mmCIF file of C-alpha atoms in Angstrom:
data_model
loop_
_atom_site.group_PDB
_atom_site.id
_atom_site.type_symbol
_atom_site.label_atom_id
_atom_site.label_comp_id
_atom_site.label_asym_id
_atom_site.label_seq_id
_atom_site.Cartn_x
_atom_site.Cartn_y
_atom_site.Cartn_z
ATOM 1 C CA MET A 249 -2.574 -14.673 16.898
ATOM 2 C CA SER A 250 -4.012 -11.738 14.969
ATOM 3 C CA PHE A 251 -3.204 -13.281 11.605
ATOM 4 C CA LYS A 252 -4.464 -16.690 10.512
ATOM 5 C CA ILE A 253 -3.844 -18.457 7.211
ATOM 6 C CA GLU A 254 -7.075 -20.070 6.079
ATOM 7 C CA ALA A 255 -5.893 -21.716 2.875
ATOM 8 C CA ALA A 256 -2.692 -22.156 0.798
ATOM 9 C CA ASP A 257 -2.659 -22.715 -2.941
ATOM 10 C CA LYS A 258 -1.065 -26.012 -4.026
ATOM 11 C CA GLN A 259 0.321 -24.757 -7.360
ATOM 12 C CA THR A 260 1.726 -21.415 -6.146
ATOM 13 C CA GLN A 261 2.726 -19.798 -2.884
ATOM 14 C CA ALA A 262 -0.562 -17.830 -2.659
ATOM 15 C CA ARG A 263 -2.372 -17.769 0.703
ATOM 16 C CA ALA A 264 -5.777 -16.651 1.891
ATOM 17 C CA GLY A 265 -5.925 -15.319 5.433
ATOM 18 C CA ILE A 266 -7.658 -13.143 7.944
ATOM 19 C CA PHE A 267 -6.217 -10.357 10.118
ATOM 20 C CA LYS A 268 -8.075 -9.326 13.295
ATOM 21 C CA THR A 269 -7.867 -5.833 14.785
ATOM 22 C CA SER A 270 -9.839 -3.904 17.369
ATOM 23 C CA HIS A 271 -11.598 -2.129 14.469
ATOM 24 C CA GLY A 272 -12.657 -5.374 12.795
ATOM 25 C CA ILE A 273 -11.125 -7.837 10.445
ATOM 26 C CA PHE A 274 -9.755 -7.667 6.914
ATOM 27 C CA HIS A 275 -9.266 -10.623 4.574
ATOM 28 C CA THR A 276 -6.109 -11.365 2.690
ATOM 29 C CA PRO A 277 -4.981 -10.985 0.027
ATOM 30 C CA ALA A 278 -5.903 -7.358 0.731
ATOM 31 C CA PHE A 279 -5.449 -4.106 -1.144
ATOM 32 C CA MET A 280 -5.343 -0.827 0.769
ATOM 33 C CA PRO A 281 -6.381 2.450 -0.842
ATOM 34 C CA VAL A 282 -3.968 5.194 0.153
ATOM 35 C CA ALA A 283 -5.262 7.926 2.411
ATOM 36 C CA THR A 284 -1.888 9.719 2.847
ATOM 37 C CA LYS A 285 -3.235 12.776 4.668
ATOM 38 C CA GLY A 286 -6.408 11.187 6.051
ATOM 39 C CA ALA A 287 -8.339 10.942 2.788
ATOM 40 C CA VAL A 288 -8.232 8.885 -0.416
ATOM 41 C CA LYS A 289 -8.031 11.601 -3.086
ATOM 42 C CA THR A 290 -11.503 12.542 -4.403
ATOM 43 C CA VAL A 291 -13.194 9.498 -2.808
ATOM 44 C CA SER A 292 -15.376 9.682 0.374
ATOM 45 C CA VAL A 293 -15.396 7.230 3.265
ATOM 46 C CA GLU A 294 -18.919 6.192 2.286
ATOM 47 C CA GLU A 295 -17.794 5.437 -1.259
ATOM 48 C CA LEU A 296 -14.856 3.433 0.027
ATOM 49 C CA GLU A 297 -17.170 1.321 2.141
ATOM 50 C CA LYS A 298 -19.651 0.811 -0.702
ATOM 51 C CA ILE A 299 -16.950 -0.640 -2.999
ATOM 52 C CA GLY A 300 -15.921 -3.075 -0.329
ATOM 53 C CA THR A 301 -12.763 -1.477 1.165
ATOM 54 C CA GLU A 302 -11.795 -3.365 4.345
ATOM 55 C CA VAL A 303 -8.588 -1.486 5.285
ATOM 56 C CA ILE A 304 -6.806 1.677 4.307
ATOM 57 C CA ILE A 305 -3.365 3.155 4.878
ATOM 58 C CA ALA A 306 -2.415 6.725 6.022
ATOM 59 C CA ASN A 307 0.984 8.354 6.476
ATOM 60 C CA ALA A 308 2.135 9.130 9.998
ATOM 61 C CA LEU A 309 4.757 11.707 8.967
ATOM 62 C CA HIS A 310 2.319 13.750 6.865
ATOM 63 C CA LEU A 311 -0.298 13.640 9.620
ATOM 64 C CA HIS A 312 2.349 14.595 12.222
ATOM 65 C CA ILE A 313 3.158 17.757 10.248
ATOM 66 C CA ARG A 314 -0.476 18.631 9.676
ATOM 67 C CA PRO A 315 -2.952 18.568 11.429
ATOM 68 C CA GLY A 316 -0.645 17.099 14.153
ATOM 69 C CA GLU A 317 -1.248 14.015 16.268
ATOM 70 C CA GLN A 318 -2.505 16.091 19.226
ATOM 71 C CA ARG A 319 -5.389 17.419 17.149
ATOM 72 C CA MET A 320 -6.378 13.934 16.014
ATOM 73 C CA GLU A 321 -5.980 12.494 19.547
ATOM 74 C CA ARG A 322 -8.404 15.155 20.822
ATOM 75 C CA ALA A 323 -10.859 14.028 18.148
ATOM 76 C CA GLY A 324 -10.626 10.465 19.383
ATOM 77 C CA GLY A 325 -8.005 9.248 16.887
ATOM 78 C CA LEU A 326 -7.768 9.118 13.132
ATOM 79 C CA HIS A 327 -10.755 6.725 12.872
ATOM 80 C CA LYS A 328 -13.154 9.225 14.367
ATOM 81 C CA PHE A 329 -11.385 12.196 12.809
ATOM 82 C CA MET A 330 -12.046 10.886 9.307
ATOM 83 C CA ARG A 331 -15.167 8.874 10.195
ATOM 84 C CA TRP A 332 -13.647 5.549 9.146
ATOM 85 C CA SER A 333 -14.608 2.652 11.415
ATOM 86 C CA ARG A 334 -12.508 -0.134 9.841
ATOM 87 C CA PRO A 335 -8.813 -1.021 10.219
ATOM 88 C CA ILE A 336 -6.071 1.544 9.422
ATOM 89 C CA PHE A 337 -2.422 0.952 8.647
ATOM 90 C CA THR A 338 -0.089 3.867 9.022
ATOM 91 C CA ASP A 339 3.161 4.134 7.115
ATOM 92 C CA SER A 340 6.057 5.566 9.071
ATOM 93 C CA GLY A 341 7.206 8.096 6.504
ATOM 94 C CA GLY A 342 10.520 6.504 5.610
ATOM 95 C CA PHE A 343 9.615 6.587 1.922
ATOM 96 C CA GLN A 344 9.591 10.387 2.014
ATOM 97 C CA ILE A 345 13.447 10.184 2.256
ATOM 98 C CA ILE A 346 13.570 9.855 -1.549
ATOM 99 C CA ARG A 347 11.018 12.612 -2.134
ATOM 100 C CA LYS A 348 12.828 15.757 -3.162
ATOM 101 C CA ASN A 349 10.266 18.132 -1.811
ATOM 102 C CA PHE A 350 10.991 16.987 1.737
ATOM 103 C CA ASN A 351 14.750 17.651 1.406
ATOM 104 C CA ILE A 352 15.488 15.224 4.269
ATOM 105 C CA LYS A 353 18.906 14.819 5.846
ATOM 106 C CA ILE A 354 19.343 11.375 7.385
ATOM 107 C CA THR A 355 21.295 10.775 10.606
ATOM 108 C CA ASP A 356 21.298 7.933 13.056
ATOM 109 C CA SER A 357 19.026 10.043 15.249
ATOM 110 C CA GLY A 358 16.299 10.186 12.621
ATOM 111 C CA LEU A 359 15.022 12.337 9.795
ATOM 112 C CA ASN A 360 16.085 16.037 9.872
ATOM 113 C CA PHE A 361 14.116 18.312 7.560
ATOM 114 C CA LYS A 362 12.499 21.707 7.348
ATOM 115 C CA ASP A 363 8.736 21.850 7.853
ATOM 116 C CA PHE A 364 7.329 22.498 4.377
ATOM 117 C CA LEU A 365 4.565 24.571 5.897
ATOM 118 C CA ASN A 366 6.622 27.145 7.935
ATOM 119 C CA GLY A 367 10.254 26.256 7.376
ATOM 120 C CA SER A 368 10.967 25.296 10.984
ATOM 121 C CA PRO A 369 13.517 22.511 11.647
ATOM 122 C CA ARG A 370 12.088 19.066 12.463
ATOM 123 C CA LEU A 371 13.617 15.861 13.854
ATOM 124 C CA TYR A 372 11.534 12.754 13.280
ATOM 125 C CA THR A 373 12.888 9.888 15.333
ATOM 126 C CA PRO A 374 11.930 6.211 15.500
ATOM 127 C CA GLU A 375 10.430 6.890 18.912
ATOM 128 C CA LEU A 376 8.459 9.952 17.766
ATOM 129 C CA CYS A 377 7.202 7.901 14.818
ATOM 130 C CA MET A 378 5.685 5.461 17.283
ATOM 131 C CA ASP A 379 4.340 8.242 19.451
ATOM 132 C CA VAL A 380 2.443 9.673 16.502
ATOM 133 C CA GLN A 381 0.983 6.343 15.479
ATOM 134 C CA LYS A 382 -0.131 5.578 19.041
ATOM 135 C CA ALA A 383 -1.729 8.996 19.414
ATOM 136 C CA ILE A 384 -3.739 8.693 16.211
ATOM 137 C CA GLY A 385 -4.868 5.166 17.058
ATOM 138 C CA SER A 386 -3.303 3.167 14.240
ATOM 139 C CA ASP A 387 -4.268 -0.485 14.131
ATOM 140 C CA ILE A 388 -1.054 -1.528 12.381
ATOM 141 C CA ALA A 389 1.971 0.756 12.720
ATOM 142 C CA MET A 390 5.040 0.681 10.481
ATOM 143 C CA LEU A 391 8.510 1.199 11.946
ATOM 144 C CA LEU A 392 10.653 4.027 10.640
ATOM 145 C CA ASP A 393 13.033 2.799 7.888
ATOM 146 C CA ASP A 394 15.764 4.243 5.687
ATOM 147 C CA CYS A 395 14.498 3.801 2.115
ATOM 148 C CA PRO A 396 17.370 4.225 -0.415
ATOM 149 C CA ARG A 397 16.891 5.124 -4.043
ATOM 150 C CA HIS A 398 16.533 2.237 -6.487
ATOM 151 C CA ASP A 399 19.985 3.004 -8.045
ATOM 152 C CA ALA A 400 21.812 3.350 -4.718
ATOM 153 C CA LYS A 401 25.310 1.945 -4.507
ATOM 154 C CA LYS A 402 26.193 -0.962 -2.236
ATOM 155 C CA ARG A 403 27.757 1.309 0.416
ATOM 156 C CA LYS A 404 24.559 3.355 0.655
ATOM 157 C CA LEU A 405 22.495 0.141 0.761
ATOM 158 C CA ASN A 406 24.624 -1.174 3.650
ATOM 159 C CA ASP A 407 24.247 2.080 5.560
ATOM 160 C CA SER A 408 20.493 2.168 4.997
ATOM 161 C CA ILE A 409 20.082 -1.436 6.263
ATOM 162 C CA GLU A 410 22.162 -0.805 9.367
ATOM 163 C CA ARG A 411 20.143 2.322 10.097
ATOM 164 C CA THR A 412 16.809 0.540 9.372
ATOM 165 C CA ILE A 413 17.806 -2.250 11.821
ATOM 166 C CA GLY A 414 18.891 0.237 14.513
ATOM 167 C CA TRP A 415 15.761 2.302 14.093
ATOM 168 C CA ALA A 416 13.587 -0.864 14.189
ATOM 169 C CA LYS A 417 15.123 -1.860 17.515
ATOM 170 C CA ARG A 418 14.447 1.567 19.035
ATOM 171 C CA GLY A 419 11.018 1.870 17.470
ATOM 172 C CA ILE A 420 9.636 -1.535 18.400
ATOM 173 C CA GLU A 421 10.883 -1.307 21.995
ATOM 174 C CA HIS A 422 9.182 2.069 22.354
ATOM 175 C CA GLY A 423 6.096 0.946 20.468
ATOM 176 C CA ARG A 424 5.634 -2.100 22.703
ATOM 177 C CA LYS A 425 5.870 0.127 25.813
ATOM 178 C CA LEU A 426 3.166 2.385 24.331
ATOM 179 C CA GLY A 427 0.925 -0.623 23.728
ATOM 180 C CA ILE A 428 0.593 -0.274 19.966
ATOM 181 C CA PRO A 429 -1.373 -3.434 19.007
ATOM 182 C CA HIS A 430 0.476 -4.447 15.818
ATOM 183 C CA ILE A 431 3.867 -3.345 14.534
ATOM 184 C CA PHE A 432 5.402 -4.249 11.191
ATOM 185 C CA VAL A 433 9.064 -3.970 10.206
ATOM 186 C CA ILE A 434 10.186 -2.912 6.711
ATOM 187 C CA VAL A 435 12.804 -4.898 4.876
ATOM 188 C CA GLN A 436 15.275 -2.932 2.740
ATOM 189 C CA GLY A 437 18.230 -3.885 0.550
ATOM 190 C CA GLY A 438 17.490 -2.562 -2.920
ATOM 191 C CA THR A 439 17.839 -5.195 -5.631
ATOM 192 C CA ASP A 440 20.602 -7.038 -3.752
ATOM 193 C CA ILE A 441 19.080 -10.304 -2.475
ATOM 194 C CA GLY A 442 22.015 -10.936 -0.132
ATOM 195 C CA LEU A 443 21.488 -7.595 1.599
ATOM 196 C CA ARG A 444 17.749 -8.213 1.800
ATOM 197 C CA GLN A 445 18.347 -11.586 3.446
ATOM 198 C CA TRP A 446 20.665 -10.017 5.978
ATOM 199 C CA CYS A 447 18.147 -7.256 6.731
ATOM 200 C CA THR A 448 15.333 -9.808 7.122
ATOM 201 C CA GLU A 449 17.319 -12.035 9.445
ATOM 202 C CA ALA A 450 18.320 -9.013 11.615
ATOM 203 C CA LEU A 451 14.717 -7.792 11.834
ATOM 204 C CA MET A 452 13.357 -11.183 12.750
ATOM 205 C CA GLN A 453 15.003 -10.960 16.215
ATOM 206 C CA PHE A 454 12.538 -8.199 17.144
ATOM 207 C CA LYS A 455 9.549 -10.555 16.652
ATOM 208 C CA PRO A 456 7.364 -8.099 14.727
ATOM 209 C CA ASP A 457 3.709 -8.741 13.884
ATOM 210 C CA GLY A 458 4.325 -8.574 10.180
ATOM 211 C CA TYR A 459 6.922 -7.901 7.455
ATOM 212 C CA ALA A 460 6.763 -5.240 4.802
ATOM 213 C CA ILE A 461 8.931 -5.412 1.731
ATOM 214 C CA GLY A 462 10.031 -1.854 1.035
ATOM 215 C CA GLY A 463 12.312 -0.173 -1.501
ATOM 216 C CA LEU A 464 10.666 -1.775 -4.548
ATOM 217 C CA SER A 465 8.472 -0.307 -7.288
ATOM 218 C CA ILE A 466 10.445 2.962 -6.996
ATOM 219 C CA GLY A 467 12.160 2.977 -10.323
ATOM 220 C CA GLU A 468 13.688 -0.505 -10.860
ATOM 221 C CA SER A 469 12.381 -2.666 -13.716
ATOM 222 C CA LYS A 470 9.314 -4.851 -13.169
ATOM 223 C CA GLU A 471 11.505 -7.872 -13.955
ATOM 224 C CA ASP A 472 13.971 -6.892 -11.157
ATOM 225 C CA MET A 473 11.115 -6.319 -8.722
ATOM 226 C CA MET A 474 9.554 -9.722 -9.381
ATOM 227 C CA LYS A 475 12.946 -11.478 -9.195
ATOM 228 C CA ILE A 476 13.712 -9.887 -5.823
ATOM 229 C CA LEU A 477 10.238 -10.838 -4.558
ATOM 230 C CA GLU A 478 10.653 -14.429 -5.680
ATOM 231 C CA LEU A 479 13.957 -14.693 -3.834
ATOM 232 C CA SER A 480 12.960 -12.656 -0.759
ATOM 233 C CA VAL A 481 9.596 -14.108 0.245
ATOM 234 C CA PRO A 482 10.912 -17.602 1.205
ATOM 235 C CA HIS A 483 13.101 -15.960 3.880
ATOM 236 C CA LEU A 484 10.048 -14.399 5.600
ATOM 237 C CA PRO A 485 8.317 -16.298 8.433
ATOM 238 C CA GLN A 486 5.485 -18.408 7.039
ATOM 239 C CA GLU A 487 3.073 -17.591 9.811
ATOM 240 C CA LYS A 488 3.383 -13.783 9.601
ATOM 241 C CA PRO A 489 1.638 -11.455 7.097
ATOM 242 C CA ARG A 490 3.706 -10.150 4.202
ATOM 243 C CA TYR A 491 3.109 -6.676 2.802
ATOM 244 C CA LEU A 492 4.492 -5.425 -0.530
ATOM 245 C CA MET A 493 4.546 -1.653 -0.376
ATOM 246 C CA GLY A 494 3.582 0.543 -3.304
ATOM 247 C CA VAL A 495 2.340 -1.981 -5.875
ATOM 248 C CA GLY A 496 -1.116 -1.553 -7.400
ATOM 249 C CA SER A 497 -1.087 -2.689 -11.054
ATOM 250 C CA SER A 498 -3.179 -5.718 -11.935
ATOM 251 C CA LYS A 499 -0.531 -8.014 -13.398
ATOM 252 C CA GLU A 500 2.128 -7.340 -10.741
ATOM 253 C CA LEU A 501 -0.474 -7.772 -8.024
ATOM 254 C CA LEU A 502 -1.547 -11.183 -9.305
ATOM 255 C CA ASN A 503 2.055 -12.361 -9.662
ATOM 256 C CA ALA A 504 2.971 -11.116 -6.229
ATOM 257 C CA ILE A 505 -0.012 -12.938 -4.687
ATOM 258 C CA ALA A 506 1.321 -16.100 -6.410
ATOM 259 C CA LEU A 507 4.655 -15.532 -4.661
ATOM 260 C CA GLY A 508 3.019 -15.374 -1.221
ATOM 261 C CA ILE A 509 2.307 -11.663 -0.658
ATOM 262 C CA ASP A 510 -0.716 -10.960 1.515
ATOM 263 C CA ILE A 511 -1.134 -7.137 1.595
ATOM 264 C CA PHE A 512 -0.699 -4.354 -0.923
ATOM 265 C CA ASP A 513 -1.089 -0.598 -1.146
ATOM 266 C CA SER A 514 -0.605 1.926 -3.910
ATOM 267 C CA THR A 515 -1.752 5.267 -5.198
ATOM 268 C CA PHE A 516 -1.485 3.890 -8.721
ATOM 269 C CA PRO A 517 -5.188 3.196 -9.301
ATOM 270 C CA THR A 518 -6.281 6.698 -8.224
ATOM 271 C CA GLN A 519 -3.389 8.482 -9.890
ATOM 272 C CA CYS A 520 -4.157 6.680 -13.141
ATOM 273 C CA ALA A 521 -7.845 7.597 -12.787
ATOM 274 C CA ARG A 522 -7.190 11.300 -12.309
ATOM 275 C CA HIS A 523 -5.128 11.301 -15.514
ATOM 276 C CA GLY A 524 -7.711 9.393 -17.538
ATOM 277 C CA THR A 525 -6.261 5.862 -17.443
ATOM 278 C CA LEU A 526 -8.948 3.324 -16.639
ATOM 279 C CA PHE A 527 -8.647 -0.275 -15.488
ATOM 280 C CA SER A 528 -10.671 -2.961 -17.235
ATOM 281 C CA SER A 529 -10.959 -6.698 -17.649
ATOM 282 C CA GLN A 530 -9.225 -6.314 -20.979
ATOM 283 C CA GLY A 531 -6.315 -4.228 -19.688
ATOM 284 C CA ARG A 532 -5.719 -0.518 -19.062
ATOM 285 C CA TYR A 533 -6.677 2.147 -21.534
ATOM 286 C CA ASN A 534 -6.483 5.943 -21.707
ATOM 287 C CA LEU A 535 -9.980 7.292 -21.967
ATOM 288 C CA LYS A 536 -8.782 10.777 -23.009
ATOM 289 C CA GLY A 537 -6.955 9.295 -25.983
ATOM 290 C CA LEU A 538 -9.855 7.199 -27.172
ATOM 291 C CA ALA A 539 -12.791 8.223 -29.336
ATOM 292 C CA GLY A 540 -14.532 7.726 -25.973
ATOM 293 C CA LYS A 541 -16.872 10.628 -26.540
ATOM 294 C CA LYS A 542 -18.693 8.440 -29.083
ATOM 295 C CA GLU A 543 -19.056 5.379 -26.840
ATOM 296 C CA ASP A 544 -22.322 4.962 -24.970
ATOM 297 C CA VAL A 545 -20.920 1.934 -23.041
ATOM 298 C CA PRO A 546 -19.548 1.506 -19.490
ATOM 299 C CA LEU A 547 -15.872 1.967 -18.638
ATOM 300 C CA ASP A 548 -15.729 -1.848 -18.473
ATOM 301 C CA GLU A 549 -18.655 -3.938 -19.576
ATOM 302 C CA ALA A 550 -17.626 -6.748 -17.251
ATOM 303 C CA CYS A 551 -17.437 -4.463 -14.187
ATOM 304 C CA GLY A 552 -19.963 -4.510 -11.352
ATOM 305 C CA CYS A 553 -19.279 -1.096 -9.863
ATOM 306 C CA GLU A 554 -21.961 1.632 -9.616
ATOM 307 C CA VAL A 555 -20.005 3.879 -11.972
ATOM 308 C CA CYS A 556 -20.223 1.317 -14.755
ATOM 309 C CA ALA A 557 -23.869 0.690 -13.934
ATOM 310 C CA LYS A 558 -24.848 4.363 -14.242
ATOM 311 C CA TYR A 559 -22.422 6.280 -16.467
ATOM 312 C CA SER A 560 -21.006 5.939 -19.989
ATOM 313 C CA ARG A 561 -17.525 6.256 -21.295
ATOM 314 C CA ALA A 562 -18.742 9.229 -23.292
ATOM 315 C CA TYR A 563 -19.881 11.106 -20.227
ATOM 316 C CA ILE A 564 -16.768 10.419 -18.173
ATOM 317 C CA HIS A 565 -14.629 11.190 -21.225
ATOM 318 C CA HIS A 566 -16.365 14.615 -21.360
ATOM 319 C CA LEU A 567 -15.839 15.260 -17.626
ATOM 320 C CA LEU A 568 -12.145 14.407 -17.753
ATOM 321 C CA LYS A 569 -11.627 16.579 -20.859
ATOM 322 C CA GLU A 570 -13.248 19.460 -19.031
ATOM 323 C CA LYS A 571 -11.224 18.675 -15.857
ATOM 324 C CA GLU A 572 -14.368 18.314 -13.869
ATOM 325 C CA MET A 573 -13.756 16.875 -10.390
ATOM 326 C CA LEU A 574 -16.710 14.502 -10.829
ATOM 327 C CA GLY A 575 -14.867 12.775 -13.701
ATOM 328 C CA MET A 576 -11.817 12.186 -11.509
ATOM 329 C CA ARG A 577 -14.035 10.889 -8.687
ATOM 330 C CA LEU A 578 -15.960 8.468 -10.880
ATOM 331 C CA ALA A 579 -12.806 7.205 -12.534
ATOM 332 C CA SER A 580 -11.124 6.751 -9.145
ATOM 333 C CA ILE A 581 -14.090 4.836 -7.694
ATOM 334 C CA HIS A 582 -14.070 2.537 -10.757
ATOM 335 C CA ASN A 583 -10.319 1.833 -10.643
ATOM 336 C CA LEU A 584 -10.385 1.155 -6.905
ATOM 337 C CA TYR A 585 -13.363 -1.154 -7.303
ATOM 338 C CA PHE A 586 -11.587 -2.997 -10.108
ATOM 339 C CA ILE A 587 -8.462 -3.661 -8.036
ATOM 340 C CA LEU A 588 -10.385 -4.523 -4.865
ATOM 341 C CA ASN A 589 -12.581 -6.924 -6.848
ATOM 342 C CA LEU A 590 -9.509 -8.504 -8.477
ATOM 343 C CA VAL A 591 -8.114 -9.167 -5.005
ATOM 344 C CA ARG A 592 -11.460 -10.571 -3.841
ATOM 345 C CA GLN A 593 -11.541 -12.883 -6.866
ATOM 346 C CA SER A 594 -7.964 -13.987 -6.134
ATOM 347 C CA ARG A 595 -8.907 -14.805 -2.543
ATOM 348 C CA SER A 596 -11.936 -16.865 -3.706
ATOM 349 C CA ALA A 597 -9.806 -18.691 -6.205
ATOM 350 C CA ILE A 598 -7.231 -19.536 -3.498
ATOM 351 C CA LEU A 599 -9.996 -20.871 -1.262
ATOM 352 C CA ASN A 600 -11.399 -22.911 -4.161
ATOM 353 C CA GLY A 601 -8.018 -24.253 -5.285
ATOM 354 C CA THR A 602 -8.203 -22.562 -8.647
ATOM 355 C CA PHE A 603 -5.872 -19.543 -8.202
ATOM 356 C CA ASP A 604 -3.186 -20.596 -10.664
ATOM 357 C CA SER A 605 -5.633 -21.036 -13.523
ATOM 358 C CA PHE A 606 -7.397 -17.774 -12.507
ATOM 359 C CA ARG A 607 -4.119 -15.875 -12.507
ATOM 360 C CA LYS A 608 -3.095 -17.246 -15.893
ATOM 361 C CA GLU A 609 -6.469 -16.491 -17.459
ATOM 362 C CA MET A 610 -6.541 -12.950 -16.087
ATOM 363 C CA GLY A 611 -2.918 -12.420 -16.952
ATOM 364 C CA GLU A 612 -3.494 -13.264 -20.586
ATOM 365 C CA ARG A 613 -6.353 -10.747 -20.788
ATOM 366 C CA LEU A 614 -4.387 -8.040 -18.991
ATOM 367 C CA GLU A 615 -1.032 -8.760 -20.711
ATOM 368 C CA LYS A 616 -1.309 -6.264 -23.549
ATOM 369 C CA ASN A 617 -1.717 -3.071 -21.482
ATOM 370 C CA SER A 618 -1.108 -3.838 -17.813
#
């Protein structure tokens, strides 16, 4: 098997594992920086490697639209195209359903929309979704799903689950024929645990390589999200990796690890950084709003990243105020390092049997702002 659980925490449901791919391994719990269009905003591949990134995620739909899978296939796949040698997940693009700028019409055939570059009509099917991910050389491919809004009514939730199941059947059959190495399904159902259980049980028949929990962290309360997670995770197969999509805040990440989640992704750390919100061992803070220009101290005095070793809050405060790209880059590198290091520390604590106390101690420090 590609995924192996190395240790399980005795006080919580947290696990430490290892996932093997043809581009190397990544350890779980794992956080994936988001390279939607083949790049993590403002951060280079070399910088990602330096801060200890083991796996990233890109978006198949965006890459299909531009530059196109044929262009990347000619380059030797996405890994060579972007000069990243480690594992890559690719999201299917189902989340774009709720993005207004795509103006997507959903049918049982797939996603119908106008190309935002030239206005031409597009049909993105479950099979095409797999074709794209095969062509670009994804290590772990996500099946196309119908992601409803967080406030969707039950009828819409039912329709989205039925469509997600139907698309999963078509996509995984096609993906297996193509020889895609690892394929994950995406569980939907909004905040209705009964619907999520139905969706999970239906998707299990396809024997995927992993399970993503989708449709959360898209507008519902944090309390609702954690409640759904707590009730959903026990229905997922113990031996398969579990991936919570779109969560990247410190406190929620720690609590989700405690519930048995293995993999995370989110643009949250880099989005926060570009707007001047920095992560620290004492919680988040807005550098633009501080008297940061007077502080000749690191962004976080307990942080081990190169940004904190070299630059002061005062300097990065100045760069962000002046909208200098370097300020956004340095803040992004710091925030990503902080989250990656938090996940590494969580993994070590699971292996050492101290995760629950680690989570509580960190949670108390982060409580005020995170």
